[in-house]
Short mmCIF file of C-alpha atoms and ligand atoms in Angstrom, two decimals:
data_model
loop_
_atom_site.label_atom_id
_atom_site.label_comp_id
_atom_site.label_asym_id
_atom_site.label_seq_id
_atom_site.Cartn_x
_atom_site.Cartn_y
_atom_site.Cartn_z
CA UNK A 199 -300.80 -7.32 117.52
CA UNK A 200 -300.78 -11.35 117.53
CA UNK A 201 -303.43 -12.95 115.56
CA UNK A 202 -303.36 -17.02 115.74
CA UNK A 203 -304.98 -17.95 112.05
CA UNK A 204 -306.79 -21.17 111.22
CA UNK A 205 -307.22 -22.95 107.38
CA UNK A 206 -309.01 -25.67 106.85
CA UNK A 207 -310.64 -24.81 103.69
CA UNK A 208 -309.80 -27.97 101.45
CA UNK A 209 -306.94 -30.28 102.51
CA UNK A 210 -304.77 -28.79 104.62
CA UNK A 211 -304.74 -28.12 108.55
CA UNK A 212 -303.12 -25.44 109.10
CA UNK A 213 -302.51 -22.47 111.94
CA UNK A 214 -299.88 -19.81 112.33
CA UNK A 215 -299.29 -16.62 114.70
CA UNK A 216 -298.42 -13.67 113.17
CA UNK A 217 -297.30 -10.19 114.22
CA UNK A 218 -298.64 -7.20 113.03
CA UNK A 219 -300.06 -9.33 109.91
CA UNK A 220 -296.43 -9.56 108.41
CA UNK A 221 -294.11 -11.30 110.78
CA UNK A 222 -294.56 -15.08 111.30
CA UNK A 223 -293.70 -16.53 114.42
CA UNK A 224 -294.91 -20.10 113.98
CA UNK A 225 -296.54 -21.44 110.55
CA UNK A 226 -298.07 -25.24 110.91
CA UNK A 227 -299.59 -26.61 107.76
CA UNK A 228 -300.36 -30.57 108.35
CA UNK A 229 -301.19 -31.99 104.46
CA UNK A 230 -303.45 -34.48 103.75
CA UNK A 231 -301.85 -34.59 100.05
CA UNK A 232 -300.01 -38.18 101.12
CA UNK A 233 -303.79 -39.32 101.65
CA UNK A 234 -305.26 -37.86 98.51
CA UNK A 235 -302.53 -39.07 96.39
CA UNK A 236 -304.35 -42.87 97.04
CA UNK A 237 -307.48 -41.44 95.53
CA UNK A 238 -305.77 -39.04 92.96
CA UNK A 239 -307.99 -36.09 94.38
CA UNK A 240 -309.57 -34.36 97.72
CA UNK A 241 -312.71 -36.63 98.80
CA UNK A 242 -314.63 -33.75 101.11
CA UNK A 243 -315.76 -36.19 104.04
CA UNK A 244 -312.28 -37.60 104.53
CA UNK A 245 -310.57 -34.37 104.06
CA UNK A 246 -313.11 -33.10 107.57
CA UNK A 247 -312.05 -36.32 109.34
CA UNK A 248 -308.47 -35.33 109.25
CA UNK A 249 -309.08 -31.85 109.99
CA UNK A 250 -311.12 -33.28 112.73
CA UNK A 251 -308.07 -35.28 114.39
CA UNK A 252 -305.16 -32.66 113.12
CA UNK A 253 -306.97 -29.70 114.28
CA UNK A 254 -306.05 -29.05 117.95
CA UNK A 255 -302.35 -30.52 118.03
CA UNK A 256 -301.81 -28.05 114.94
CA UNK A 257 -303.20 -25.45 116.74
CA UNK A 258 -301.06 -26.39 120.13
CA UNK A 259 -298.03 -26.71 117.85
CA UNK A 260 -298.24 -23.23 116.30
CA UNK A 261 -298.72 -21.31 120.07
CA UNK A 262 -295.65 -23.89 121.22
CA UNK A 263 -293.28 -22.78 117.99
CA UNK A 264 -294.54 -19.08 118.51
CA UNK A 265 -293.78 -19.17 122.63
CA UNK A 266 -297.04 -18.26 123.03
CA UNK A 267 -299.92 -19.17 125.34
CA UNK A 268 -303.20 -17.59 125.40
CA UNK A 269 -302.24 -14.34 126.89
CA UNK A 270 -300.15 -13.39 124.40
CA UNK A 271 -302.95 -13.68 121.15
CA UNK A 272 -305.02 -10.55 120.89
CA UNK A 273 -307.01 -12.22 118.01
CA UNK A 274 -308.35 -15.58 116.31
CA UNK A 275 -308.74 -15.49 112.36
CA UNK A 276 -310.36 -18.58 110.67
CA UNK A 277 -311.42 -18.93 106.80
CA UNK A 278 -315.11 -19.17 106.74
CA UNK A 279 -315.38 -19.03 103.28
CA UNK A 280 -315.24 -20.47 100.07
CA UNK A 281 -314.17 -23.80 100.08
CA UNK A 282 -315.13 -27.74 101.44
CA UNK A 283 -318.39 -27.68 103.03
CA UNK A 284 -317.32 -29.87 106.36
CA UNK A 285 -313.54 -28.54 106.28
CA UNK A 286 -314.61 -25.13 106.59
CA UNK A 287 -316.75 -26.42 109.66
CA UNK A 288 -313.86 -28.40 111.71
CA UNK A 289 -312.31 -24.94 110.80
CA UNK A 290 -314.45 -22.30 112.21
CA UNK A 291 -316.43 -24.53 115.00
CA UNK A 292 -312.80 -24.92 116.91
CA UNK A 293 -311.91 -20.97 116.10
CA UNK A 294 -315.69 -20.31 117.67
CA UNK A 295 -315.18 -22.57 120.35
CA UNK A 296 -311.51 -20.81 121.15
CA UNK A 297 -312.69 -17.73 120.95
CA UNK A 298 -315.40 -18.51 123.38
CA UNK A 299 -313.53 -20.06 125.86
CA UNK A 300 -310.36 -17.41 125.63
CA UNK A 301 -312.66 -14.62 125.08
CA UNK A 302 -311.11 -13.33 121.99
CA UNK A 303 -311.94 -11.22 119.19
CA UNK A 304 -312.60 -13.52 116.14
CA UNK A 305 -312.29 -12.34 112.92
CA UNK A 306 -313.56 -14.88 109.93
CA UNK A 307 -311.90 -14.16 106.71
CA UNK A 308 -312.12 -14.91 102.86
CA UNK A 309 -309.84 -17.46 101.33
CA UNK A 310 -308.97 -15.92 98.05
CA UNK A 311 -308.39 -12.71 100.48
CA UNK A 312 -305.93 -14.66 102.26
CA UNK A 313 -304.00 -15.69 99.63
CA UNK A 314 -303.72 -12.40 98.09
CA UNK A 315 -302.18 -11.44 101.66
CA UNK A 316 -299.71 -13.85 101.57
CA UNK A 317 -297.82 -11.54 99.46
CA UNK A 318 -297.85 -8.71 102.48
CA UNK A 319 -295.92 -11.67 105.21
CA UNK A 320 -292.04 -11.25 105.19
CA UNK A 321 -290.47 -14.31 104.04
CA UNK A 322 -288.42 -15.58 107.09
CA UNK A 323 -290.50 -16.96 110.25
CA UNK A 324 -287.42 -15.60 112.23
CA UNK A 325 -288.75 -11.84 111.72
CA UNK A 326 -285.96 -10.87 108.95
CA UNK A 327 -287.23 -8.50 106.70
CA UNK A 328 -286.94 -10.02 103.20
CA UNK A 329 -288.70 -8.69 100.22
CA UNK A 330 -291.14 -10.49 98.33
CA UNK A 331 -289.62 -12.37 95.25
CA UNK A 332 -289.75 -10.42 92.40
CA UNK A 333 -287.07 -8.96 89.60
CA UNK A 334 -286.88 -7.39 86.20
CA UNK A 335 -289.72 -5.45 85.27
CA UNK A 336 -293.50 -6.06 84.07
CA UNK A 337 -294.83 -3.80 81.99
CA UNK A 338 -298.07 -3.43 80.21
CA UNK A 339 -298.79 -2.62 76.41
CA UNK A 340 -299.04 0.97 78.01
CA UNK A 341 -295.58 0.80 78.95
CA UNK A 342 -296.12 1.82 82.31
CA UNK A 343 -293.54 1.12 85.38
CA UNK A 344 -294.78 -0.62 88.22
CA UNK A 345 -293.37 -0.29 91.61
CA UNK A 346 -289.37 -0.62 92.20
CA UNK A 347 -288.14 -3.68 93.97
CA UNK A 348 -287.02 -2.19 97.09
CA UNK A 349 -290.91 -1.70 98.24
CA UNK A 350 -291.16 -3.92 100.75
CA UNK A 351 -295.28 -4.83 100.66
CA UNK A 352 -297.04 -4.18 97.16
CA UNK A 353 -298.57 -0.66 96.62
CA UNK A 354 -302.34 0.46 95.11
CA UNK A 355 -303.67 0.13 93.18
CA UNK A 356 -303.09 -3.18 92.29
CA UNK A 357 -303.79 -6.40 90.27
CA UNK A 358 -303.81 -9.30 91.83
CA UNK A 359 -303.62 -13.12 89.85
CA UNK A 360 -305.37 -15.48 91.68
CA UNK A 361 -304.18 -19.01 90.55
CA UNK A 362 -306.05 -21.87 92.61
CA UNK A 363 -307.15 -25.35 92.50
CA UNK A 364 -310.64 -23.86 92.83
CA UNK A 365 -310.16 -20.03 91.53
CA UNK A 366 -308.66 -18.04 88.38
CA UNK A 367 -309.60 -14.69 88.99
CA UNK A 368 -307.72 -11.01 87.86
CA UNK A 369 -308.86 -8.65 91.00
CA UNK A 370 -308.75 -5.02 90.79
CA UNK A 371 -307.57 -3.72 94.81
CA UNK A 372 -307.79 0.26 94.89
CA UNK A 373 -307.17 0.16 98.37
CA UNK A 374 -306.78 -2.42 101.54
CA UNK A 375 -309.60 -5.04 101.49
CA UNK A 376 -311.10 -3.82 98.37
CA UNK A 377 -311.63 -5.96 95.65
CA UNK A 378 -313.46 -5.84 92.04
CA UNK A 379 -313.32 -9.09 90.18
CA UNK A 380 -312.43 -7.78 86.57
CA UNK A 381 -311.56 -11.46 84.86
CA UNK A 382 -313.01 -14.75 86.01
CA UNK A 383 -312.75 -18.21 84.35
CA UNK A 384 -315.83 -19.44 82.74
CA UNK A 385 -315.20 -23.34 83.65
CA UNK A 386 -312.19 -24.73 85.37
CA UNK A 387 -309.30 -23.01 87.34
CA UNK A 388 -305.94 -23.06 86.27
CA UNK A 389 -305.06 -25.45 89.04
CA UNK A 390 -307.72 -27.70 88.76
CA UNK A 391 -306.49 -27.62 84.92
CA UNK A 392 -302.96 -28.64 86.27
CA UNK A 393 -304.72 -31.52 88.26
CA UNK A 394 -306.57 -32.81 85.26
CA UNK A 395 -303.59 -32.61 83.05
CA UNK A 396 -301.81 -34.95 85.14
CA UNK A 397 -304.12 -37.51 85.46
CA UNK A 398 -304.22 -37.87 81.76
CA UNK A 399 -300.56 -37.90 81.89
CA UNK A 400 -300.64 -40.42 84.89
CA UNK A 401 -298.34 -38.17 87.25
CA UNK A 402 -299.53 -37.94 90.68
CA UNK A 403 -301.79 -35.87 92.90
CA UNK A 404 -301.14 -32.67 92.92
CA UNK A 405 -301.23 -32.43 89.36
CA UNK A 406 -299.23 -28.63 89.90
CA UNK A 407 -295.90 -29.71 91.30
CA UNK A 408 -295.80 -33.13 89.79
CA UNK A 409 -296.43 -31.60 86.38
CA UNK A 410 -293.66 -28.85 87.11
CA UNK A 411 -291.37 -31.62 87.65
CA UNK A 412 -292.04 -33.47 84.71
CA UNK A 413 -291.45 -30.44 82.69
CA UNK A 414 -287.91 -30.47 83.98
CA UNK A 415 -287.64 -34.19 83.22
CA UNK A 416 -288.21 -35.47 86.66
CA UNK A 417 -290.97 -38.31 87.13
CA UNK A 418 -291.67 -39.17 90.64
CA UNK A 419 -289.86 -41.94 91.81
CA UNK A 420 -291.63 -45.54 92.50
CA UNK A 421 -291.21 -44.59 96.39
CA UNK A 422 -293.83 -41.45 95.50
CA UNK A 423 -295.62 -42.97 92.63
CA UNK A 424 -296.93 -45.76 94.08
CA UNK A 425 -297.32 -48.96 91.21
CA UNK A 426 -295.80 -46.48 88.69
CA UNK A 427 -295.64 -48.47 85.05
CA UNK A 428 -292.20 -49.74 84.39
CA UNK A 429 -291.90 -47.43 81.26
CA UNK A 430 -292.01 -44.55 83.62
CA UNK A 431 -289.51 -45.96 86.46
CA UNK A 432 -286.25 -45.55 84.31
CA UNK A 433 -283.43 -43.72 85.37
CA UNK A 434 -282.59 -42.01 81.77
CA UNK A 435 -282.22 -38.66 81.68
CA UNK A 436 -285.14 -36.52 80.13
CA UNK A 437 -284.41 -33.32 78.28
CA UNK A 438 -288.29 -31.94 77.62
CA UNK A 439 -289.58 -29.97 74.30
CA UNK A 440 -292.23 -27.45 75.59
CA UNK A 441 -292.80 -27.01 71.57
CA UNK A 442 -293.40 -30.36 70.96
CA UNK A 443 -297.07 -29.95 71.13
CA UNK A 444 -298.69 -26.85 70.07
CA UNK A 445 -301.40 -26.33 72.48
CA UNK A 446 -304.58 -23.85 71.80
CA UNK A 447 -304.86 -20.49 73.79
CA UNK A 448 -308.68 -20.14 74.41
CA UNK A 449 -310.45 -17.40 72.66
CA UNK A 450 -312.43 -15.80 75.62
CA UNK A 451 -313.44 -12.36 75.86
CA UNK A 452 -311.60 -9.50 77.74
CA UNK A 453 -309.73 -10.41 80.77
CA UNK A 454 -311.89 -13.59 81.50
CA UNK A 455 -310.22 -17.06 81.50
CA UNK A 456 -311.43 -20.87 80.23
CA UNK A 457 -308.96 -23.86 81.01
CA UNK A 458 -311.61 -26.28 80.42
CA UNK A 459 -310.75 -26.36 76.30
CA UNK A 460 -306.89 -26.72 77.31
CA UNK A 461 -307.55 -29.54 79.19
CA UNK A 462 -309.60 -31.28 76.39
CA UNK A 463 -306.62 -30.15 73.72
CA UNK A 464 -304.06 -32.21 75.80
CA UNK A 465 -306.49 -34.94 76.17
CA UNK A 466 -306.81 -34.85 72.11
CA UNK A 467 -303.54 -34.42 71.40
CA UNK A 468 -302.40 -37.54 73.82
CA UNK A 469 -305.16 -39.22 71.86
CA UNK A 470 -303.55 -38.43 68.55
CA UNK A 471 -299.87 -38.86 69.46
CA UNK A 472 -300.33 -42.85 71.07
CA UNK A 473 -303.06 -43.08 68.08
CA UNK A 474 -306.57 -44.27 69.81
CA UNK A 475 -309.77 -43.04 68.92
CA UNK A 476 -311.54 -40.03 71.50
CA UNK A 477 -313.78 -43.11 72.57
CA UNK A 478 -310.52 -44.92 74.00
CA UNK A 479 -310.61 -44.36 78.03
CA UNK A 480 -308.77 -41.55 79.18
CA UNK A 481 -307.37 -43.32 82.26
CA UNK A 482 -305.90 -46.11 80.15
CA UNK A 483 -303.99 -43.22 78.07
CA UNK A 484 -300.78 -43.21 80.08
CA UNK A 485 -300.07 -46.73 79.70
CA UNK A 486 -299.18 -46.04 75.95
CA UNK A 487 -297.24 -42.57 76.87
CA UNK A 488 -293.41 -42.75 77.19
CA UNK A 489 -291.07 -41.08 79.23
CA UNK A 490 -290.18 -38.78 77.19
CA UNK A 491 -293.82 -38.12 75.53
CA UNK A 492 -294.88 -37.37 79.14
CA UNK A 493 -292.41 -34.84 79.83
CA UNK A 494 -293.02 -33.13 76.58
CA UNK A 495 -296.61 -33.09 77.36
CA UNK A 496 -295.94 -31.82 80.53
CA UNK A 497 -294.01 -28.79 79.39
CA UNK A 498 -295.78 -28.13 76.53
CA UNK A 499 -299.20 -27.83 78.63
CA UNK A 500 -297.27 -26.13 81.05
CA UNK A 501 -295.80 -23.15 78.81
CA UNK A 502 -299.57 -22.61 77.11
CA UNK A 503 -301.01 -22.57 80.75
CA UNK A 504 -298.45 -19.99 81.96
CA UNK A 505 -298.80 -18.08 78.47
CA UNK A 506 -302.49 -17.57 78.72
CA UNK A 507 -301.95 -16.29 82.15
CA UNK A 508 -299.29 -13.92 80.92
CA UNK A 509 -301.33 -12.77 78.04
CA UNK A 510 -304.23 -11.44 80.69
CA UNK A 511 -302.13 -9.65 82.90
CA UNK A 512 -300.63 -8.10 80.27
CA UNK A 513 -304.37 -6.97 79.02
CA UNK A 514 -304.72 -5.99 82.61
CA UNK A 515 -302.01 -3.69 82.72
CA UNK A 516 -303.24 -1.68 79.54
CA UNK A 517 -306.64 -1.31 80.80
CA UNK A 518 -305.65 -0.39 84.13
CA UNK A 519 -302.61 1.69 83.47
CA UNK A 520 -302.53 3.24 86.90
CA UNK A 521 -301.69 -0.19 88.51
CA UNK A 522 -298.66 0.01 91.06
CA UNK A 523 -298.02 -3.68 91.48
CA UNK A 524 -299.21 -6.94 90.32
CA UNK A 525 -299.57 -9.63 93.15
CA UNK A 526 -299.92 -13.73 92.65
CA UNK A 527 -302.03 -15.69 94.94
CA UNK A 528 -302.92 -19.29 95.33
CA UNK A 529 -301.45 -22.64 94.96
CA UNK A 530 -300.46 -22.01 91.34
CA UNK A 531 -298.24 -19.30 92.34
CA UNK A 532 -296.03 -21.72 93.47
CA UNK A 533 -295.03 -22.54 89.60
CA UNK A 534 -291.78 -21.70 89.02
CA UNK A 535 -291.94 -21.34 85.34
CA UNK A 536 -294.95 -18.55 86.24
CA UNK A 537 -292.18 -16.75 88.59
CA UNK A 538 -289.98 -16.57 85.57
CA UNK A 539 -292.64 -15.23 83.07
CA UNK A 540 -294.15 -12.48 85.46
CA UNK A 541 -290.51 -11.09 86.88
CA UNK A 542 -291.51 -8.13 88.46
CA UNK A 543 -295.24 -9.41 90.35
CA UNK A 544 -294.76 -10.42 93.58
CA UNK A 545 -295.12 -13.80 94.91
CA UNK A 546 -295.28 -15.20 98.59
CA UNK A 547 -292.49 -17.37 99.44
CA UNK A 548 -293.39 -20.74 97.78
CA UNK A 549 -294.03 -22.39 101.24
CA UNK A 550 -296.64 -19.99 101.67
CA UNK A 551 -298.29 -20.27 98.20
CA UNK A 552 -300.19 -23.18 99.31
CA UNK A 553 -303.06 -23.11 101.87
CA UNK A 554 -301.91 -21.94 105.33
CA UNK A 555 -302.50 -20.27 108.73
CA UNK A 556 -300.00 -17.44 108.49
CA UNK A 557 -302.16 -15.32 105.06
CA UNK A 558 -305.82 -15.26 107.30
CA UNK A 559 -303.61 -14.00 110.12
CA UNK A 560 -302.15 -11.73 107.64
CA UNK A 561 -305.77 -10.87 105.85
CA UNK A 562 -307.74 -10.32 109.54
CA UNK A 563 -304.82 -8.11 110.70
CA UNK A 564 -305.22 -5.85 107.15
CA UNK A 565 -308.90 -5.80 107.89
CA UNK A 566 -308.52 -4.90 111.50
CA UNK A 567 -306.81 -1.71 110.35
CA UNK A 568 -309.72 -0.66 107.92
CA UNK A 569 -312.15 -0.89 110.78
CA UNK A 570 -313.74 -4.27 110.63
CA UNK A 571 -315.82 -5.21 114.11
CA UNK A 572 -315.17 -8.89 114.87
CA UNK A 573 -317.80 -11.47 114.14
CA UNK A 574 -320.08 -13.64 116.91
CA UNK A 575 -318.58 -16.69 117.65
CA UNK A 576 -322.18 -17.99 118.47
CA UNK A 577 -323.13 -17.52 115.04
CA UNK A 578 -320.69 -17.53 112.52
CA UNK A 579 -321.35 -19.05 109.42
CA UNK A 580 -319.70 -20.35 106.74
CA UNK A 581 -320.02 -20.03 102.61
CA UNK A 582 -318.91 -22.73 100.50
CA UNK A 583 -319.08 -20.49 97.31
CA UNK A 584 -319.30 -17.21 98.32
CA UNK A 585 -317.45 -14.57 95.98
CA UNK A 586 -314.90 -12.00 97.26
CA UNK A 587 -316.76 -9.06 96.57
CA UNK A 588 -319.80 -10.05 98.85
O1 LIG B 201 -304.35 -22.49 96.81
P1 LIG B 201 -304.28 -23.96 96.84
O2 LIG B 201 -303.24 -24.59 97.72
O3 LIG B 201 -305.67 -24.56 97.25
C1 LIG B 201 -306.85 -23.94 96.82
O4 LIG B 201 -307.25 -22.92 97.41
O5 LIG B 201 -307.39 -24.45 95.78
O6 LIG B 201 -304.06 -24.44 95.36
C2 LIG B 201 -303.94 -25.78 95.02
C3 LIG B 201 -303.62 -25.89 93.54
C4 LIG B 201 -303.66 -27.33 93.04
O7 LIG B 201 -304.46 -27.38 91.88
C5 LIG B 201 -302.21 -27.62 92.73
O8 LIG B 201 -302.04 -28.56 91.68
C6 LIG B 201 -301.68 -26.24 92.35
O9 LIG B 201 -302.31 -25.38 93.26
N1 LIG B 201 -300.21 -26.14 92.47
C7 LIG B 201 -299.40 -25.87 91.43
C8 LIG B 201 -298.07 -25.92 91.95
N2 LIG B 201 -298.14 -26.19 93.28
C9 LIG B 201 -299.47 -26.32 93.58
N3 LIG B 201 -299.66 -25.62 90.14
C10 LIG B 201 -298.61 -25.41 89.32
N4 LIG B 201 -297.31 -25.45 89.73
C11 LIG B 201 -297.01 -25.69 91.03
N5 LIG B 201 -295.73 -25.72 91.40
ZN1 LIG B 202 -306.10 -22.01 98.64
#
């Protein structure tokens, strides 16, 4: 079965065909990042305007990469929920409208759902069958094994880590296309976290990768980082301390998250190290910070970020001992320092942690199998902040 799959939740354009919801045949994510990266963030009526003109030669590029033309797609997928109000629309209006006119099935899928599907796609768009990256072993405080490497797709029950510019949840999957939440963050998500981080540290948008770098000692270039401050543009070589700056886990209840306090801990502790008072402005902060200050920042926030994620799995794990596997999901998963600390989870291929076609064709294609009808293309609506249990 060939489902074509659509994304446009937030800033990416994005469609993919994929075989029996694991093999990709064509994946085609158009970014909007070099736009946001002006602004240092997503602005939602700019972000539908580029949807709006990506859209269809996305959508012609994935059947064209695929060898596909209408005939061969037995379904359309589209993510009609959560996310941008008027991305989701450019989205799902040109899925409807497809659907219509090709009279196919259409199937509208859950982002977070998609992401956590990710992990089911093989890894090579040419059909080979890799495994999903993981290694070593996880194990909770209950010491029990979770499933051996050589499984190809995750088994149940499982726990899935959804890391997100807009989501931190801990999901509890019995089964296909079941989900409990059983942690939640009470403010920000550990992306958005990411994001904030680097704007304090003046690194550019995305916060996630260009924080990852900087832990490593790499600060984008002047090329990337456009009007980067001289004392960030030299060519010395950085070796970062991720103990330079002892950073605060947050003291939330049970399997829960809060990244807001983290956030404000950096933003003290940059305070404190270039010696301003909390009233000095924040954006004025990375003026005073120096190379090497940044990177240490950078890793330091970094480790405590990956840490606190660590630390609720782990929790997970002992209250759930009967848990199989433990799946990542969402842009965050992309972190390579997160990879290293959760060795045996498994993680989509890092081009497909990110926001792309290929996971709703994956998700629609796992929900075909347990039964779901399609929806109306006449009347298919979408939920900016709908949760994954409704
Ligand atoms: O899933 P995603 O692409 O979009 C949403 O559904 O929100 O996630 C985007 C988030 C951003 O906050 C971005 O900074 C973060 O994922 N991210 C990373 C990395 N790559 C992307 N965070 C940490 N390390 C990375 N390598
Ligand atoms: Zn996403």
């Amino acid at each position: 079965m060939r489902i074509l799959g659509i994304e446009t939740s937030c800033d990416e354009t994005a469609a993919s065909v994929v075989e029996d919801g694991v093999k990709i045949l064509s994946n085609v994510v158009v970014s909007q990042i070099d736009i946001f990266a002006e602004y240092g963030g997503v602005i939602p009526e700019v972000a539908a305007r580029s949807h709006l003109e990506a859209m269809m030669p996305v959508i012609d590029k994935a059947l064209d990469d695929a060898g596909c033309n209408w005939d061969d797609i037995d379904a359309i997928a589209v993510t009609h929920a959560p996310g941008l109000l008027g991305s989701l629309l450019i989205g799902t209006l040109t899925a409807r409208t497809l659907a219509i006119l090709h009279n196919k099935p259409l199937y509208a899928v859950h982002h977070l759902k998609s992401h956590v599907y990710a992990n089911w796609l093989h890894q090579s768009s040419k059909g080979k069958q890799g495994t999903p990256c993981h290694s070593g072993t996880l194990q909770g405080r209950s010491g029990q094994s979770l499933c051996p490497a050589e499984h190809i797709a995750p088994c149940f029950p499982l726990l899935a880590l959804v890391v997100s510019g807009g989501h931190t949840q801990i999901l509890y999957m019995p089964g296909h296309n079941q989900f409990e939440i059983i942690g939640t963050t009470h403010d920000d998500a550990v992306g958005e976290c990411f994001d904030k981080v680097a704007k304090i540290l003046g690194l550019p948008y995305p916060g996630g990768p260009s924080i990852a770098k900087a832990a490593e000692g790499i600060i984008c270039s002047s090329d990337t980082l456009k009007g980067a401050r001289p004392s960030l543009q030299s060519s010395e070589h950085i070796i970062p301390s991720s103990n330079r700056y002892k950073l605060p886990h947050p003291k939330v209840e049970g399997l829960d998250f809060s990244f807001s306090g983290l956030k404000t801990a950096v933003l003290r502790a940059v305070q404190k190290e270039v010696g301003v008072p909390i009233s000095y402005p924040s954006h004025k902060l990375k003026d005073l910070l120096s190379r090497q200050q940044v990177c240490d920042f950078a890793a330091s926030f970094q480790k405590t970020a990956v840490e606190i994620l660590c630390e609720k799995i782990e929790m997970a794990l002992t209250k759930y001992p009967e848990t199989k596997s433990v799946v990542v999901a969402g842009g965050v998963s992309a972190n390579e320092e997160l990879r290293g600390a959760l060795k045996d989870a498994y993680f989509p291929a890092p081009s497909l942690s990110g926001d792309n076609g290929a996971m709703v064709a994956a998700a629609a294609y796992y929900e075909i199998q347990s039964g779901a009808n399609p929806t109306n293309p006449y009347s298919l609506n979408i939920y900016p902040r709908i949760s994954i249990e409704k």
